[in-house]
C-alpha positions as MATLAB code, in Angstrom:
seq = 'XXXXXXXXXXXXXXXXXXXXXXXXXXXXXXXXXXXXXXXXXXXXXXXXXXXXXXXXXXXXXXXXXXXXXXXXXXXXXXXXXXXXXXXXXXXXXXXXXXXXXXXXXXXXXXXXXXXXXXXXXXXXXXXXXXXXXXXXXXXXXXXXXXXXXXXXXXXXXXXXXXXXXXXXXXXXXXXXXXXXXXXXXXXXXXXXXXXXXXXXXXXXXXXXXXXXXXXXXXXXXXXXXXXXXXXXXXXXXXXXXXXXXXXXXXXXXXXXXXXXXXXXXXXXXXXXXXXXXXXXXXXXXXXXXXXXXXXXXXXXXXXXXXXXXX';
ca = [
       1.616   -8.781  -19.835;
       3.227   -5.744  -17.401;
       1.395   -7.002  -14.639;
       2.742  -10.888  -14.748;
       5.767   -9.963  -15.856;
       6.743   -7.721  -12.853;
       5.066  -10.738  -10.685;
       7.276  -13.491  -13.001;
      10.359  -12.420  -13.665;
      11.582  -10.401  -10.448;
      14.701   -9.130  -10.151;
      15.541   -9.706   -6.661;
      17.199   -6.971   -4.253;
      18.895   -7.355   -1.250;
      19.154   -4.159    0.673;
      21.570   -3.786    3.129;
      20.745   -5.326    6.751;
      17.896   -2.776    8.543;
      16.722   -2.150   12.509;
      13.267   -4.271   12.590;
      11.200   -2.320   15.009;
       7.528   -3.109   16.508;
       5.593    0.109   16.192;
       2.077   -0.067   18.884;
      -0.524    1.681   15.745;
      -2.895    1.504   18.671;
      -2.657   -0.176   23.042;
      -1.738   -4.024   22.026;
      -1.615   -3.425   18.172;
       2.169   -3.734   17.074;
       3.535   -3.550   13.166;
       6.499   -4.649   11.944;
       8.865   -1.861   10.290;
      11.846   -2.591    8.559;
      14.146    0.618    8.847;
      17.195    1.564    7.076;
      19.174    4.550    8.177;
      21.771    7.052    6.743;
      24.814    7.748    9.167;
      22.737   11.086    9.457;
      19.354   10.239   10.595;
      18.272   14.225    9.846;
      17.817   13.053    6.141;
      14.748   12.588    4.362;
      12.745    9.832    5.639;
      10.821    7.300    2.875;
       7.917    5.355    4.828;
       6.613    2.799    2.038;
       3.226    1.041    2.638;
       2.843   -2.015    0.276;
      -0.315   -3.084   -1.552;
      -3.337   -6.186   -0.588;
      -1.540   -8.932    0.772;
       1.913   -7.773   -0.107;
       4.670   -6.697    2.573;
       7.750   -5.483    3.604;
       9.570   -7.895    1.675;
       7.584   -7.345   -1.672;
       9.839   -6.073   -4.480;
       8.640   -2.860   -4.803;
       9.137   -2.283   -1.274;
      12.869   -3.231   -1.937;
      13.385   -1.342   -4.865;
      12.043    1.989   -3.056;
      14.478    0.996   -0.240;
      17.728    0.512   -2.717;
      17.038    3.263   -4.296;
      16.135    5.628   -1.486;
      19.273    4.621   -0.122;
      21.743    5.386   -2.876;
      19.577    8.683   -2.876;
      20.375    9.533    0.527;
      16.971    9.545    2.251;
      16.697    7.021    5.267;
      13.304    4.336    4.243;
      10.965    2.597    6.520;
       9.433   -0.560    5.201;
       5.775   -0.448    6.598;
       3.846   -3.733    6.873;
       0.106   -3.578    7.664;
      -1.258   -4.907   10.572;
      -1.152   -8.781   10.729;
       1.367   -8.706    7.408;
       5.069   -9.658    7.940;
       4.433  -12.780   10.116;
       2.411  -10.656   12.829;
      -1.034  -12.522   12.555;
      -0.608  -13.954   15.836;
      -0.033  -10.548   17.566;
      -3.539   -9.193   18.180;
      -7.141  -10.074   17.398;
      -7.597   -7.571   14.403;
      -7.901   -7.397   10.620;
      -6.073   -4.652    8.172;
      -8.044   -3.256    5.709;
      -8.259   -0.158    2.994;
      -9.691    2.210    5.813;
      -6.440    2.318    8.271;
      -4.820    5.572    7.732;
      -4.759    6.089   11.382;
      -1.965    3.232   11.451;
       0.507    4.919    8.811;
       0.361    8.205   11.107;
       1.135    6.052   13.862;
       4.234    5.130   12.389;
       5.134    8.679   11.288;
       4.604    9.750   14.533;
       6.850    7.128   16.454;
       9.747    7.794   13.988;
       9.178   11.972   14.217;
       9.174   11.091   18.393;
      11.737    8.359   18.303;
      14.187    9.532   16.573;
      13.540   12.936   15.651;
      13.093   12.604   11.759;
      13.239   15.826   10.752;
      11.194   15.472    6.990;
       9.512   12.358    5.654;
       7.512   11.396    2.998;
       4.752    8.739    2.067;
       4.618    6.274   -0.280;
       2.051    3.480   -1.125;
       1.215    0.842   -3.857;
      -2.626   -0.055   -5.003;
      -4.097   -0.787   -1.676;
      -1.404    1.092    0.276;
      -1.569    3.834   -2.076;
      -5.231    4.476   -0.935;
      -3.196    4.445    2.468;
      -1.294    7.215    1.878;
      -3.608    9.733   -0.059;
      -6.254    9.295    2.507;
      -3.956    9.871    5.245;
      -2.653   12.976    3.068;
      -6.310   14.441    2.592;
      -7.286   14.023    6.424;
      -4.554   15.669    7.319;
      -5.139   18.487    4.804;
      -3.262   21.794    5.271;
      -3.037   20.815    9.139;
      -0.663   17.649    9.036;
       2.873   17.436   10.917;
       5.387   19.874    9.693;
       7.783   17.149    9.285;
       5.382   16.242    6.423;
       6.792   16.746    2.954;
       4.696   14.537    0.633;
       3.119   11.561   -0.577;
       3.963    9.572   -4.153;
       0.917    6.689   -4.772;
       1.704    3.972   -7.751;
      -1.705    2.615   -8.940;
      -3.435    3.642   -5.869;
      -7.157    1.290   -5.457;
      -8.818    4.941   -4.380;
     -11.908    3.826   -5.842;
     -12.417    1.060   -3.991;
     -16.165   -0.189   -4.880;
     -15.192   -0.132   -8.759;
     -11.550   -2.240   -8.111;
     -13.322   -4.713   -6.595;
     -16.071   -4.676   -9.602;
     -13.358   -5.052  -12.096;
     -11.064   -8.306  -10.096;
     -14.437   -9.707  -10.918;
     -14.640   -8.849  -14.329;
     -13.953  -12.509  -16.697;
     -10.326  -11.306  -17.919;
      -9.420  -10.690  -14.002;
     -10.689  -13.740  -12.343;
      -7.442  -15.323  -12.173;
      -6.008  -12.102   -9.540;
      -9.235  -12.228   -8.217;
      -8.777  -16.308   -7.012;
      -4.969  -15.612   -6.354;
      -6.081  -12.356   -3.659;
      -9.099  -14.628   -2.534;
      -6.619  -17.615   -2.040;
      -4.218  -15.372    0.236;
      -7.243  -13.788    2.300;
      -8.771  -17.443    2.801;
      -5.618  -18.576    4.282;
      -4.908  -15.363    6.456;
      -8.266  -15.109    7.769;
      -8.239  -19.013    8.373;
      -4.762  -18.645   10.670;
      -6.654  -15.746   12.286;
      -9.255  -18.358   13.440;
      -6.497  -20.786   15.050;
      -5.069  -17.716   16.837;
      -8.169  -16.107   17.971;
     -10.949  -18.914   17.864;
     -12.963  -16.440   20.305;
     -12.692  -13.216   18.046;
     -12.995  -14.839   14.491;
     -15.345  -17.620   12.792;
     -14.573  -19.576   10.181;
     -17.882  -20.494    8.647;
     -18.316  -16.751    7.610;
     -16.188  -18.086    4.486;
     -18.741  -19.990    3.573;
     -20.409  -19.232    0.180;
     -18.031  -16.472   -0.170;
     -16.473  -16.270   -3.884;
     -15.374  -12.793   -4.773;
     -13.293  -10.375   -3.090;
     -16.925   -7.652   -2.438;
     -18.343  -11.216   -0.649;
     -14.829  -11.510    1.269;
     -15.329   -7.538    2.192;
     -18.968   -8.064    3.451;
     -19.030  -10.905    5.215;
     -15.500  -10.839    6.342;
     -13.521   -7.451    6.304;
     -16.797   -4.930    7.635;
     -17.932   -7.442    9.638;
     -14.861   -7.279   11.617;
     -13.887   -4.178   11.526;
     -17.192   -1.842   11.946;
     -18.592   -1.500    9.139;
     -22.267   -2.500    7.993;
     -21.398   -4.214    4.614;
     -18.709   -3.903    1.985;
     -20.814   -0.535    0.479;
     -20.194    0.838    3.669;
     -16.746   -0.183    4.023;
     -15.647    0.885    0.172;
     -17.826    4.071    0.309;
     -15.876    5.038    4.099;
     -12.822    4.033    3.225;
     -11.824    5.311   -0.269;
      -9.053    8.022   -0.554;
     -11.378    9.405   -3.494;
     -13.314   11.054   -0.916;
     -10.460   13.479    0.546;
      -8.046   13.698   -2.473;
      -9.247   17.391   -3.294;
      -7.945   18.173    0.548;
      -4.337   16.869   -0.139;
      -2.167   20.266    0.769;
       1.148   18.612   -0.039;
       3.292   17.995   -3.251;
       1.627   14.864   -4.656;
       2.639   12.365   -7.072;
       0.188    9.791   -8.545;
       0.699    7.539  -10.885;
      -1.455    5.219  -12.929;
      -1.491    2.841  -15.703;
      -4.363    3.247  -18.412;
      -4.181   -0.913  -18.789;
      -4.376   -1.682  -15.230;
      -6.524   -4.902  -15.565;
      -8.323   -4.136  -12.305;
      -7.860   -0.406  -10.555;
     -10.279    2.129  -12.087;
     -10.615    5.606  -11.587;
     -14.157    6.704  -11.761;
     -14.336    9.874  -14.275;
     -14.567   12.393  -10.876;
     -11.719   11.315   -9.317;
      -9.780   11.655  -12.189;
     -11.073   15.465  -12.573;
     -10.194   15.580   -8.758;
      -6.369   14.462   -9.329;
      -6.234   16.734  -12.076;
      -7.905   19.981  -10.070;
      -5.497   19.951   -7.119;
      -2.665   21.808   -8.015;
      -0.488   20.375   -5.237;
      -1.041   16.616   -7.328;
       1.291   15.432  -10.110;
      -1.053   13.032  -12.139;
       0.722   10.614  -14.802;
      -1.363    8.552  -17.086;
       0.386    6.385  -19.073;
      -1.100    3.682  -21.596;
       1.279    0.784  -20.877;
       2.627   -0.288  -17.167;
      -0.299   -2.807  -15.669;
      -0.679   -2.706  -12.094;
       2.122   -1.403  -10.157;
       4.486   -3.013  -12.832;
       6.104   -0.075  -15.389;
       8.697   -2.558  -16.450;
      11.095   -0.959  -19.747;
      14.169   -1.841  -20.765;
      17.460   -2.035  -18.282;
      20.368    0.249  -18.919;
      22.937   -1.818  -19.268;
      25.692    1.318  -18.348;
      23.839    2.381  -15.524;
      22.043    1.390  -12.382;
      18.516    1.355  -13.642;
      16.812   -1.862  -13.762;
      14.089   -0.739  -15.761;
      11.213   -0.620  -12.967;
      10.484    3.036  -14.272;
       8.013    3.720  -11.630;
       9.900    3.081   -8.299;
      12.530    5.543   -9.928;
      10.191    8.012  -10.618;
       9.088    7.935   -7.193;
      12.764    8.595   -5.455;
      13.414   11.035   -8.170;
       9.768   13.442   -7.467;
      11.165   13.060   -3.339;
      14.215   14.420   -4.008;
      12.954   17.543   -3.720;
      12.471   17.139   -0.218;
      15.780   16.431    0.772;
];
């Protein structure tokens, strides 16, 4: 009920107009930011990463970016590779393993124009983003750096994809499988020479998408490979940085395997919030009617843990 109701009944926000800006994540690779800015570009930077088949303009995203702004942090609205309307910029596929591309972003904004502190932020797929970006860079990442903040991050990748298949889950299983048929299938019109179509054939879960579709594409032997490689699980014990993670008990289809759980909880530098209720990246209560909350309790706890940073 928390996860269609966040998906239902949006309340939509319109945040004030931003700079779009192409960001190269690697020589002809370009993604699409969205970036608001304080008069004082020193402040805390928020760069938000959304989740499988969202993007800049998914609510969340928003929400982060209205409320960042009345907290007086700048926010950069991430989209992955090919997201946002940029399929038809390059031959290439986004997928779970791309923490390379959020540094690239950090970087050009640190280079650009000289952010002085900023922090990450990702939902489900894009919070496996930022925590494995966090981990790589361990105790050795920029000193602009301040800290990451992941809402139902998919950082076990091999069991999320289990559960969409689970009977109770089909239905976001078909609704992500719908969106990747269609993406991958205006890949093919772009790049006929790069991409094939009949590889969809047969395929009828998202693990047969990511093996004959997502590894196949982008180097990896089969979607083991692929979910083993690419999961933040792996590097979540390395994260040197205040941490926030948060993460629904009732999530119909992100699971934490029992280790990674005991991970989150031994790393001192990780906040770790369990809550029964809240579905997958929903966490919708009730609106205060006297104030500005809206009741989407988990995009204000994330601007509330980076105001520390400021």
């Amino acid at each position: 009920m928390q996860t269609l109701a966040a998906f239902f009944l949006p309340r939509r926000v319109y945040p004030p107009a931003t700079e779009q800006r192409l960001i190269e994540v690697e020589p002809g690779v370009p993604v699409l930011c969205h970036c608001h800015w304080q008069k004082d570009r020193g402040a805390l930077t928020l760069i938000v990463v959304h989740g499988l088949e969202g993007s800049s303009e998914s609510q969340y995203m928003l929400r982060i970016a209205r409320n960042g702004l009345a907290a007086g942090m700048n926010v950069v609205r991430m989209n992955q590779r090919n997201c946002g309307g940029m399929d038809h910029c390059a031959p290439t596929l986004y997928n779970s393993s791309r923490s390379e591309d959020v540094a690239a972003v950090a970087r050009n904004l640190v280079e650009r124009d000289g952010v002085s502190g900023f922090m990450l932020i990702g939902f489900s797929m894009g919070g496996n983003l930022v925590l494995k970006l966090a981990g790589e860079w361990g105790s050795d990442g920029p000193a602009e750096f301040r800290g990451v903040a992941a809402v139902c991050p998919a950082i076990n990748l091999a069991a999320g994809a289990d559960a969409l298949h689970e009977p109770a889950n089909r239905i976001y299983e078909y609704y992500f499988l719908l969106q990747l048929y269609q993406r991958f299938r205006r890949k093919v019109r772009l790049f006929p020479e790069t991409f094939d179509a009949s590889r969809l054939r047969g395929v009828k879960t998202l693990r047969e998408f990511d093996d004959r579709v997502t590894a196949y594409y982008c180097g990896f032997t089969g979607a083991d490979d692929y979910y083993a490689r690419a999961a933040a699980a792996n590097v979540v014990d390395r994260i040197a940085r205040p941490t926030l993670v948060i993460h629904a008990v009732n999530d119909p289809f992100i699971r934490l395997l029992p280790e990674t759980r005991q991970a989150l909880l031994s790393n001192r530098n990780i906040t770790y919030i369990e809550t029964e209720d809240g579905g997958h990246c929903a966490f919708v209560g009730e609106r205060d009617g006297d104030s500005s909350y809206d009741g989407r309790w988990a995009e204000r706890e994330v601007v509330e843990f980076a105001k520390q940073f400021r």
